[in-house]
PDB file of C-alpha atoms and ligand atoms in Angstrom:
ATOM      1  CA  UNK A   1     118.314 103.234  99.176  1.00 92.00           C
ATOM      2  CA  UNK A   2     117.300 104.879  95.929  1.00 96.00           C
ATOM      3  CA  UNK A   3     115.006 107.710  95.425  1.00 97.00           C
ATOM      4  CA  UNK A   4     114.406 109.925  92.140  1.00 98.00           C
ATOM      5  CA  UNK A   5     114.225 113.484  92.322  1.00 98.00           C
ATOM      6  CA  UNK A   6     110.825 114.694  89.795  1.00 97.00           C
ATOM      7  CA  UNK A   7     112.102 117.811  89.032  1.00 94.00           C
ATOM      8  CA  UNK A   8     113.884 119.347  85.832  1.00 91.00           C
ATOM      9  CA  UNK A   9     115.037 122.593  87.736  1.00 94.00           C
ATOM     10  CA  UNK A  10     118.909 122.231  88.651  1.00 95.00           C
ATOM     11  CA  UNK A  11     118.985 124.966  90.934  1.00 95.00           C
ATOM     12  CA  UNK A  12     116.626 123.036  93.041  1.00 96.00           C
ATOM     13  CA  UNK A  13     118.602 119.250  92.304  1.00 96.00           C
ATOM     14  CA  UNK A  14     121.726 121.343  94.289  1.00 95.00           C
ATOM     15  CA  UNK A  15     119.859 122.721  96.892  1.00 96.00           C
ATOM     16  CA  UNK A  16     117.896 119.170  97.361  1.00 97.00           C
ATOM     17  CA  UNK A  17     121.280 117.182  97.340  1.00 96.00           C
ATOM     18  CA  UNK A  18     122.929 119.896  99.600  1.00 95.00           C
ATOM     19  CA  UNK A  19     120.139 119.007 102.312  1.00 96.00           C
ATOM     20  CA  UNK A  20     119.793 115.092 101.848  1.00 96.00           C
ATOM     21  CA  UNK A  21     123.418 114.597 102.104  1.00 93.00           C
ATOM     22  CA  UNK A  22     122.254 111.405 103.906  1.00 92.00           C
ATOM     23  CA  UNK A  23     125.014 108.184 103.736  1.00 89.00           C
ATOM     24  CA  UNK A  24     122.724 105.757 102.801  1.00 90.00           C
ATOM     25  CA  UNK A  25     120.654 107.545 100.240  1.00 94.00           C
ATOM     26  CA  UNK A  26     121.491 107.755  96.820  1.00 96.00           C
ATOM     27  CA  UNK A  27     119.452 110.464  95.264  1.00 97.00           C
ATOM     28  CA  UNK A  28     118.821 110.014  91.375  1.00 97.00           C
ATOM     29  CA  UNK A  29     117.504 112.626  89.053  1.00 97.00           C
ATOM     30  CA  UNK A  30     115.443 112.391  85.578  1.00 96.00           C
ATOM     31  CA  UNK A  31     118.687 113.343  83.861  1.00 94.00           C
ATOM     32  CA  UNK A  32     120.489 110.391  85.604  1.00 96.00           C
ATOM     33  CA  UNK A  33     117.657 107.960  84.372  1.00 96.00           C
ATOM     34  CA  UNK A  34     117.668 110.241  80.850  1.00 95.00           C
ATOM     35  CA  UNK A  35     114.454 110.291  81.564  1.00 95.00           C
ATOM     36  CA  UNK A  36     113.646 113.034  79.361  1.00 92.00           C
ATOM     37  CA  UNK A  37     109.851 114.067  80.632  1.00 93.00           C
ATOM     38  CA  UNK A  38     107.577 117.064  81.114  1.00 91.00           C
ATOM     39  CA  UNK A  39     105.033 117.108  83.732  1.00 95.00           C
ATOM     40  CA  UNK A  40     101.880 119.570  83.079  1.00 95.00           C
ATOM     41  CA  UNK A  41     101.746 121.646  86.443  1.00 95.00           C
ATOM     42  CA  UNK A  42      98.037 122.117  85.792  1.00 96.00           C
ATOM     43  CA  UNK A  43      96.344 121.663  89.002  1.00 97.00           C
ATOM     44  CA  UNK A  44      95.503 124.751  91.480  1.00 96.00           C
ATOM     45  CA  UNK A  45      97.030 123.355  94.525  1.00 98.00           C
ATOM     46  CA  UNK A  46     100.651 123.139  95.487  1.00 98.00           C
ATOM     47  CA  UNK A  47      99.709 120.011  96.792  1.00 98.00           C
ATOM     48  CA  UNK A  48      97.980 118.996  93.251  1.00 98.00           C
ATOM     49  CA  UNK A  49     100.839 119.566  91.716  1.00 98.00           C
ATOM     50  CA  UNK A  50     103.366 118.039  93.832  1.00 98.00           C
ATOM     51  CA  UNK A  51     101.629 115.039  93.931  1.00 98.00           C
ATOM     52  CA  UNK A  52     100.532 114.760  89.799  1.00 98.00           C
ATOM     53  CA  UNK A  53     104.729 115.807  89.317  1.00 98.00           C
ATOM     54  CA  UNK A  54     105.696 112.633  91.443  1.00 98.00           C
ATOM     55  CA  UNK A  55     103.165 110.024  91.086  1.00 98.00           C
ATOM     56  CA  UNK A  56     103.471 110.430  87.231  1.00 97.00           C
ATOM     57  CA  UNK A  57     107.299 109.798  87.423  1.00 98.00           C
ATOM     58  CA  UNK A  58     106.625 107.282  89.777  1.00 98.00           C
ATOM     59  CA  UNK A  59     104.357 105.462  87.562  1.00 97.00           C
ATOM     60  CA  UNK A  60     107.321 105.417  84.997  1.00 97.00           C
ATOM     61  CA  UNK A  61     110.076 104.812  86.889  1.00 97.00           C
ATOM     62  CA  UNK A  62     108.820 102.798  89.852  1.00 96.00           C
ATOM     63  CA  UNK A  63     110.992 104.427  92.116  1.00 97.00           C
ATOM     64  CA  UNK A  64     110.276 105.820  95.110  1.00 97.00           C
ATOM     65  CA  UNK A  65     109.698 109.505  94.045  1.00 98.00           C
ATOM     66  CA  UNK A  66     110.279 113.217  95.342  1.00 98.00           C
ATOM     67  CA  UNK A  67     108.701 115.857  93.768  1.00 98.00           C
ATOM     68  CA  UNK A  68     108.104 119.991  95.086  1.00 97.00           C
ATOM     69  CA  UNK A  69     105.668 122.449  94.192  1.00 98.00           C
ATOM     70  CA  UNK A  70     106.747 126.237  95.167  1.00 98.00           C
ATOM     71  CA  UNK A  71     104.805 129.259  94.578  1.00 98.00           C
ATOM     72  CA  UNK A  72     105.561 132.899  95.984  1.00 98.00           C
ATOM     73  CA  UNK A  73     102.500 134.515  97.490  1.00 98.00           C
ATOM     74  CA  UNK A  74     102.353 138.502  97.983  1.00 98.00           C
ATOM     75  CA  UNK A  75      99.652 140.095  99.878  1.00 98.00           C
ATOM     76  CA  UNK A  76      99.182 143.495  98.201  1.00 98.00           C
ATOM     77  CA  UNK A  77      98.372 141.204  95.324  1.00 98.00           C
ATOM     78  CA  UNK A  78      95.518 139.052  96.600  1.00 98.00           C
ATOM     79  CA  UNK A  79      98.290 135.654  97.120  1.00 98.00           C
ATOM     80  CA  UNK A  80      99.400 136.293  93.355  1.00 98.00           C
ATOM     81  CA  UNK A  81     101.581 135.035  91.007  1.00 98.00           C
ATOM     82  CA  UNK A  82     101.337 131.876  94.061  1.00 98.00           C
ATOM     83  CA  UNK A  83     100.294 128.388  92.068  1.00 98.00           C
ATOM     84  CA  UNK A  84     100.654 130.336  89.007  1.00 97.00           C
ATOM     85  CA  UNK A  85     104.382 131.425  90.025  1.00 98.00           C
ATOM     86  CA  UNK A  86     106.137 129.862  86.945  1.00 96.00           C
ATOM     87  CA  UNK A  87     104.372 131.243  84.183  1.00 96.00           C
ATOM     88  CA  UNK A  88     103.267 134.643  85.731  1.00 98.00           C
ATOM     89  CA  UNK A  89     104.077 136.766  82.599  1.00 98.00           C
ATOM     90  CA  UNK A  90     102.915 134.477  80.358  1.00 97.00           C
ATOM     91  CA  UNK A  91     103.542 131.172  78.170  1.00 93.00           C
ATOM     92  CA  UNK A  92     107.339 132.107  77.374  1.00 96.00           C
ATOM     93  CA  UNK A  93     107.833 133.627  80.468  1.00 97.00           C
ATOM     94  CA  UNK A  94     111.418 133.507  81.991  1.00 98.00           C
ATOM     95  CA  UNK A  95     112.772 134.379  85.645  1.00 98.00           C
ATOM     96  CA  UNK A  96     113.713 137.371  84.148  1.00 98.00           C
ATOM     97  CA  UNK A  97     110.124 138.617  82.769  1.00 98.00           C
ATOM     98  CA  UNK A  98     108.685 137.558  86.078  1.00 98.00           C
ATOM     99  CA  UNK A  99     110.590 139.582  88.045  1.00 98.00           C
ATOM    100  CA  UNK A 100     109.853 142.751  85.708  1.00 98.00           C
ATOM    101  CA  UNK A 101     106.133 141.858  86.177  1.00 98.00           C
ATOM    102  CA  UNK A 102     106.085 141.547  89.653  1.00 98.00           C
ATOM    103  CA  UNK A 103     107.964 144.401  90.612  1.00 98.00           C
ATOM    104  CA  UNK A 104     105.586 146.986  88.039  1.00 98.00           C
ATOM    105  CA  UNK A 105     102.443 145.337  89.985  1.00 98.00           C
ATOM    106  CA  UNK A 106     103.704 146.344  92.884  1.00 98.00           C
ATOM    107  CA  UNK A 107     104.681 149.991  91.469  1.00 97.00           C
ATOM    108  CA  UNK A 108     102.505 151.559  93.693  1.00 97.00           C
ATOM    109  CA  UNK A 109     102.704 149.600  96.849  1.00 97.00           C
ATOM    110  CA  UNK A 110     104.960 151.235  99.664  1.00 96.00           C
ATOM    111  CA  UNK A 111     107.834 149.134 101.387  1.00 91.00           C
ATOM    112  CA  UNK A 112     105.333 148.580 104.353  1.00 91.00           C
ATOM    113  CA  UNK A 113     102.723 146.785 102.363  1.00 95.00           C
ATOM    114  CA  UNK A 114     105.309 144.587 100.111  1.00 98.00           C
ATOM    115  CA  UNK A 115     104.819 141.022 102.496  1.00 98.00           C
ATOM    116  CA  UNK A 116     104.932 138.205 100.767  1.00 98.00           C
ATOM    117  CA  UNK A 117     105.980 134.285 101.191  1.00 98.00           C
ATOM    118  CA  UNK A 118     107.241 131.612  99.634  1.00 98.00           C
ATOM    119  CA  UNK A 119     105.992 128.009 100.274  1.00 98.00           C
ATOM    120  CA  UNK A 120     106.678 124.551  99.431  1.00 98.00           C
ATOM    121  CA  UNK A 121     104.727 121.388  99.174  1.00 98.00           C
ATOM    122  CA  UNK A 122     106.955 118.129  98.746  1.00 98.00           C
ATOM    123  CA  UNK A 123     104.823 114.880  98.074  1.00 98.00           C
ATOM    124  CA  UNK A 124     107.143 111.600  98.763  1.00 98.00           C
ATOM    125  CA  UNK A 125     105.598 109.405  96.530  1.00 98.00           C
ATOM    126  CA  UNK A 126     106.601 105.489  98.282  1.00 96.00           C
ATOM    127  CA  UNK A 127     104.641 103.068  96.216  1.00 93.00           C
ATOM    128  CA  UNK A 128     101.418 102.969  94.665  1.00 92.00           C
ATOM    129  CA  UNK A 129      98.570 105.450  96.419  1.00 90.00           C
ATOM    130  CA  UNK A 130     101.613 105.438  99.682  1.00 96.00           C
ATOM    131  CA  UNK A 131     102.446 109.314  99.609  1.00 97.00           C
ATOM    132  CA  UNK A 132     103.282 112.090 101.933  1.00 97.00           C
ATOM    133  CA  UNK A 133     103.469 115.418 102.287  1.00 98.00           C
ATOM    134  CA  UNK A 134     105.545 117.805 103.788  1.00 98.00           C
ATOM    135  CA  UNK A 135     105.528 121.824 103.738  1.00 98.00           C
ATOM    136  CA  UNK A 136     108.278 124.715 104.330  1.00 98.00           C
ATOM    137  CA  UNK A 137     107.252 128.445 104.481  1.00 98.00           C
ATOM    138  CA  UNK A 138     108.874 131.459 104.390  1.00 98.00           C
ATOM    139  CA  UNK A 139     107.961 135.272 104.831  1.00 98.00           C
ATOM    140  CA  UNK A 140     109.577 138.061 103.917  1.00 98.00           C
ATOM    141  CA  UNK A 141     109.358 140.951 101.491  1.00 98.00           C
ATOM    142  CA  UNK A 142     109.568 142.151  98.118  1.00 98.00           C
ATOM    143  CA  UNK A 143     112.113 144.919  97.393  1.00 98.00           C
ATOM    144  CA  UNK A 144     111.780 147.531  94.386  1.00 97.00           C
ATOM    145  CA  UNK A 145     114.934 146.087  92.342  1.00 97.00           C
ATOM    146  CA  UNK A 146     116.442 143.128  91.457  1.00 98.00           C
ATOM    147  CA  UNK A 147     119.643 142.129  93.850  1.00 98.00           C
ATOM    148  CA  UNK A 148     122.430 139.983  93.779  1.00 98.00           C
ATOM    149  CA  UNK A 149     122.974 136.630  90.981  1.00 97.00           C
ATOM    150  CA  UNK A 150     122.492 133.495  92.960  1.00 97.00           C
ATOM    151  CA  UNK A 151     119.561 131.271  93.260  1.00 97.00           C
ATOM    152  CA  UNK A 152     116.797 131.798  90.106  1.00 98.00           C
ATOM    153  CA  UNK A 153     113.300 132.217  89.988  1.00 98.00           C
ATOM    154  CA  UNK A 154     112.026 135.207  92.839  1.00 98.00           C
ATOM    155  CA  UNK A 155     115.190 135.025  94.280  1.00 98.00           C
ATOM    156  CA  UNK A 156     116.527 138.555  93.410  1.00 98.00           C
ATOM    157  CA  UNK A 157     113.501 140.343  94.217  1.00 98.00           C
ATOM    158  CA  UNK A 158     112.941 138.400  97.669  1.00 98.00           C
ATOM    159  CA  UNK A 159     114.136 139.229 101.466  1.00 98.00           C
ATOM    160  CA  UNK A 160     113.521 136.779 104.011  1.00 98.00           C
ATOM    161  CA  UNK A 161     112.693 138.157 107.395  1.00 98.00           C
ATOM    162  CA  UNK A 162     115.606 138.513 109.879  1.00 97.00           C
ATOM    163  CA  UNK A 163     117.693 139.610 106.681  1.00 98.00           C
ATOM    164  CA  UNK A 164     118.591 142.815 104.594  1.00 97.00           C
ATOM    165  CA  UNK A 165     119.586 140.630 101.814  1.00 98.00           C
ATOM    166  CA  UNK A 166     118.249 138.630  98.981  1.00 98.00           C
ATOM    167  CA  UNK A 167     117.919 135.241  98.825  1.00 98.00           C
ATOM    168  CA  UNK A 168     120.026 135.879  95.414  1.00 98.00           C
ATOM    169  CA  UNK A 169     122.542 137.559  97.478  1.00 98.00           C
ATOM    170  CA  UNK A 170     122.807 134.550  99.958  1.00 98.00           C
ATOM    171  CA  UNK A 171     125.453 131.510  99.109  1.00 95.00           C
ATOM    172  CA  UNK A 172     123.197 127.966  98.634  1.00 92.00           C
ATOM    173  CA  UNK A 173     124.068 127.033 102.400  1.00 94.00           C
ATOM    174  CA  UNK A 174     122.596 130.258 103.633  1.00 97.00           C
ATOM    175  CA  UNK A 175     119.420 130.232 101.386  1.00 97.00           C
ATOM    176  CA  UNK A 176     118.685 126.340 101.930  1.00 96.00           C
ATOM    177  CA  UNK A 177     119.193 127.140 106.185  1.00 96.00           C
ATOM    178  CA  UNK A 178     116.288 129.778 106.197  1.00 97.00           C
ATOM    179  CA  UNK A 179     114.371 129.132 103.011  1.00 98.00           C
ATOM    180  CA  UNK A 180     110.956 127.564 102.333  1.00 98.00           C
ATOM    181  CA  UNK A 181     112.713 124.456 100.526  1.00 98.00           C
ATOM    182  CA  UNK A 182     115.051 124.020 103.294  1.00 98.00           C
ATOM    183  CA  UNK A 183     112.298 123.593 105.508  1.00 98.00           C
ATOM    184  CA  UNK A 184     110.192 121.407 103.571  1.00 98.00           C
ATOM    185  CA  UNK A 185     113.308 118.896 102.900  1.00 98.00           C
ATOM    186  CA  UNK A 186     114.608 119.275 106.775  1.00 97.00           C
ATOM    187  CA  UNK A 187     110.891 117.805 107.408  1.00 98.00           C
ATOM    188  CA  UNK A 188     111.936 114.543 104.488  1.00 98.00           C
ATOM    189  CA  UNK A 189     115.157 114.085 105.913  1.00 97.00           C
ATOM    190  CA  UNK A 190     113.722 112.910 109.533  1.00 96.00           C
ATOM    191  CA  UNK A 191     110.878 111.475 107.827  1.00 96.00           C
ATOM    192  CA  UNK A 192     113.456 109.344 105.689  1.00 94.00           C
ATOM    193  CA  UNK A 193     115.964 108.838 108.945  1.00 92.00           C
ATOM    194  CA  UNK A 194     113.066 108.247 111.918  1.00 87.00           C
ATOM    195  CA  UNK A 195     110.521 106.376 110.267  1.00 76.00           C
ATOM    196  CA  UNK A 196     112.476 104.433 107.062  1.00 61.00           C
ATOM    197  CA  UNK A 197     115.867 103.704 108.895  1.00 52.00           C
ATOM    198  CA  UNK A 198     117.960 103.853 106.014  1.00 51.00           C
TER     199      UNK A 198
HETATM  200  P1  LIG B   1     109.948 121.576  88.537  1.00 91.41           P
HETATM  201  O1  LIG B   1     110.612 120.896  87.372  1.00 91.41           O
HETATM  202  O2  LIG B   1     110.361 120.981  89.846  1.00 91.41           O
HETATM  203  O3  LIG B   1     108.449 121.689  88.404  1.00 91.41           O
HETATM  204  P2  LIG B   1     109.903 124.506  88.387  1.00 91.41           P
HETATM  205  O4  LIG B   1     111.040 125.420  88.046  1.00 91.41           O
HETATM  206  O5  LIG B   1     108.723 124.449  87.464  1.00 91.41           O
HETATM  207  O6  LIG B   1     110.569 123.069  88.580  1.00 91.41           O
HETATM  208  P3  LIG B   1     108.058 125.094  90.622  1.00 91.41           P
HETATM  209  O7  LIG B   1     106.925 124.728  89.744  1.00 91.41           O
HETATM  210  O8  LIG B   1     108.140 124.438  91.948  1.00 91.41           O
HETATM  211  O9  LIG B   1     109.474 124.862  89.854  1.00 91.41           O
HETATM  212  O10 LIG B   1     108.104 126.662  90.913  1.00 91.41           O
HETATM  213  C1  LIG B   1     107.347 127.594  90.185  1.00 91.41           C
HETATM  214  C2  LIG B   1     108.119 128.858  90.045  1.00 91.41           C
HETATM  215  O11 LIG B   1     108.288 129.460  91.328  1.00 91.41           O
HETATM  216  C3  LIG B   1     109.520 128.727  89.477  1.00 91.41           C
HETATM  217  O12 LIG B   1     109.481 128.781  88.074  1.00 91.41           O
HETATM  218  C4  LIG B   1     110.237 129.930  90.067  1.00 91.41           C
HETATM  219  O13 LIG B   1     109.972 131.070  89.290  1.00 91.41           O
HETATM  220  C5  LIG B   1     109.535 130.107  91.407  1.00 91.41           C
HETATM  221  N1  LIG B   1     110.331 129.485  92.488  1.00 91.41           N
HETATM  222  C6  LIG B   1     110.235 128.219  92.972  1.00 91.41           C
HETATM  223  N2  LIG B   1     111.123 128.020  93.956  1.00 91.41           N
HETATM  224  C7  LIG B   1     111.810 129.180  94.094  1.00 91.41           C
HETATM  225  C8  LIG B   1     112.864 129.610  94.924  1.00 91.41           C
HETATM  226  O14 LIG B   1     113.432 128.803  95.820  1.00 91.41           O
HETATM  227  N3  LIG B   1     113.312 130.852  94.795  1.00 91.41           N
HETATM  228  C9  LIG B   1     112.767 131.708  93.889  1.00 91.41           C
HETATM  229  N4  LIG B   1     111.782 131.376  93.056  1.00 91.41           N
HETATM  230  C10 LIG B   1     111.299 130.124  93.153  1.00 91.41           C
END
């Protein structure tokens, strides 16, 4: 069985493939199918977004489509940068100048106020209007610095609870056993072995 992964991030392809290691699944991505496209994350859902990210490649590929929408929430700043998680500092922003902004918004805030999660929505888009969803949180804090080089996005600035390290100081295994993506796909793979029998 064939099913396309909808997203453009490679970080996330590895951690995806590292979790659906299933025999008789071959996962695809856009770059396999050079499909070379851009999907507007403009909705104000994670679930909006999931879904317009894989019914859109979907619609052009007519495969049986995966897509994920993450966004890091932090109390102290009212659920912020959450939906808005990629482009938090702005049009051009990068992992780097999201970090920076995050961590000077929460200048003031002490270590006992600095909860925050991370959680995804995957939407398994099957055939036309067939779709399901599937979610994966995590909690855990956000430290003062940046720490350790693995992983992208939040990673540096994030500890999961039951840790004292970053999800960028983590290997892929480690991250992907606790993390909010982990989850969500651990929730696909049954789906895909339980109810699809492949
Ligand atoms: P797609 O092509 O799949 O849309 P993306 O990089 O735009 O990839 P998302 O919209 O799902 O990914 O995520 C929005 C932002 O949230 C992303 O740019 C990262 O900054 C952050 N993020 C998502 N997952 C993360 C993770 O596992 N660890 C740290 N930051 C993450």
């Amino acid at each position: 069985m064939k099913i396309l992964l909808a997203t453009n991030n490679k970080h996330k392809v590895n951690e995806i493939k590292n979790i659906l290691n299933l025999i008789n699944l071959e996962l695809l991505t856009l770059n396999d199918l050079n499909l070379n496209v851009e999907v507007e994350e403009d909705k104000d859902t994670l679930n909006g977004n999931a879904l317009k990210k894989a019914e859109e490649i979907y619609k052009i590929s007519h495969l049986p489509t995966l897509a994920d929408d993450t966004g890091l929430f932090v109390d102290a700043l009212n659920g912020e940068p959450g939906v808005y998680s990629s482009r938090y500092s702005g049009e051009n922003a990068t992992y780097e100048s999201n970090c920076k902004k995050l961590l000077l918004n929460l200048k003031e805030i002490p270590d006992l106020n600095r909860y925050a999660h991370f959680k995804t929505i995957v939407c398994y888009y099957i055939f036309k209007d067939e779709y399901f969803f599937f979610d994966g949180i995590m909690n855990g804090k956000i430290i003062s610095e940046n720490r350790g080089n693995n992983g992208f996005g939040y990673d540096p600035v994030f500890v999961p609870d039951g840790f004292d390290k970053t999800y960028a100081e983590m290997t892929d295994e480690e991250k992907n056993s606790v993390s909010h993506r982990g989850k969500a796909f651990q929730k696909v793979k049954e789906f895909l072995v339980n109810k699809i029998i492949i």
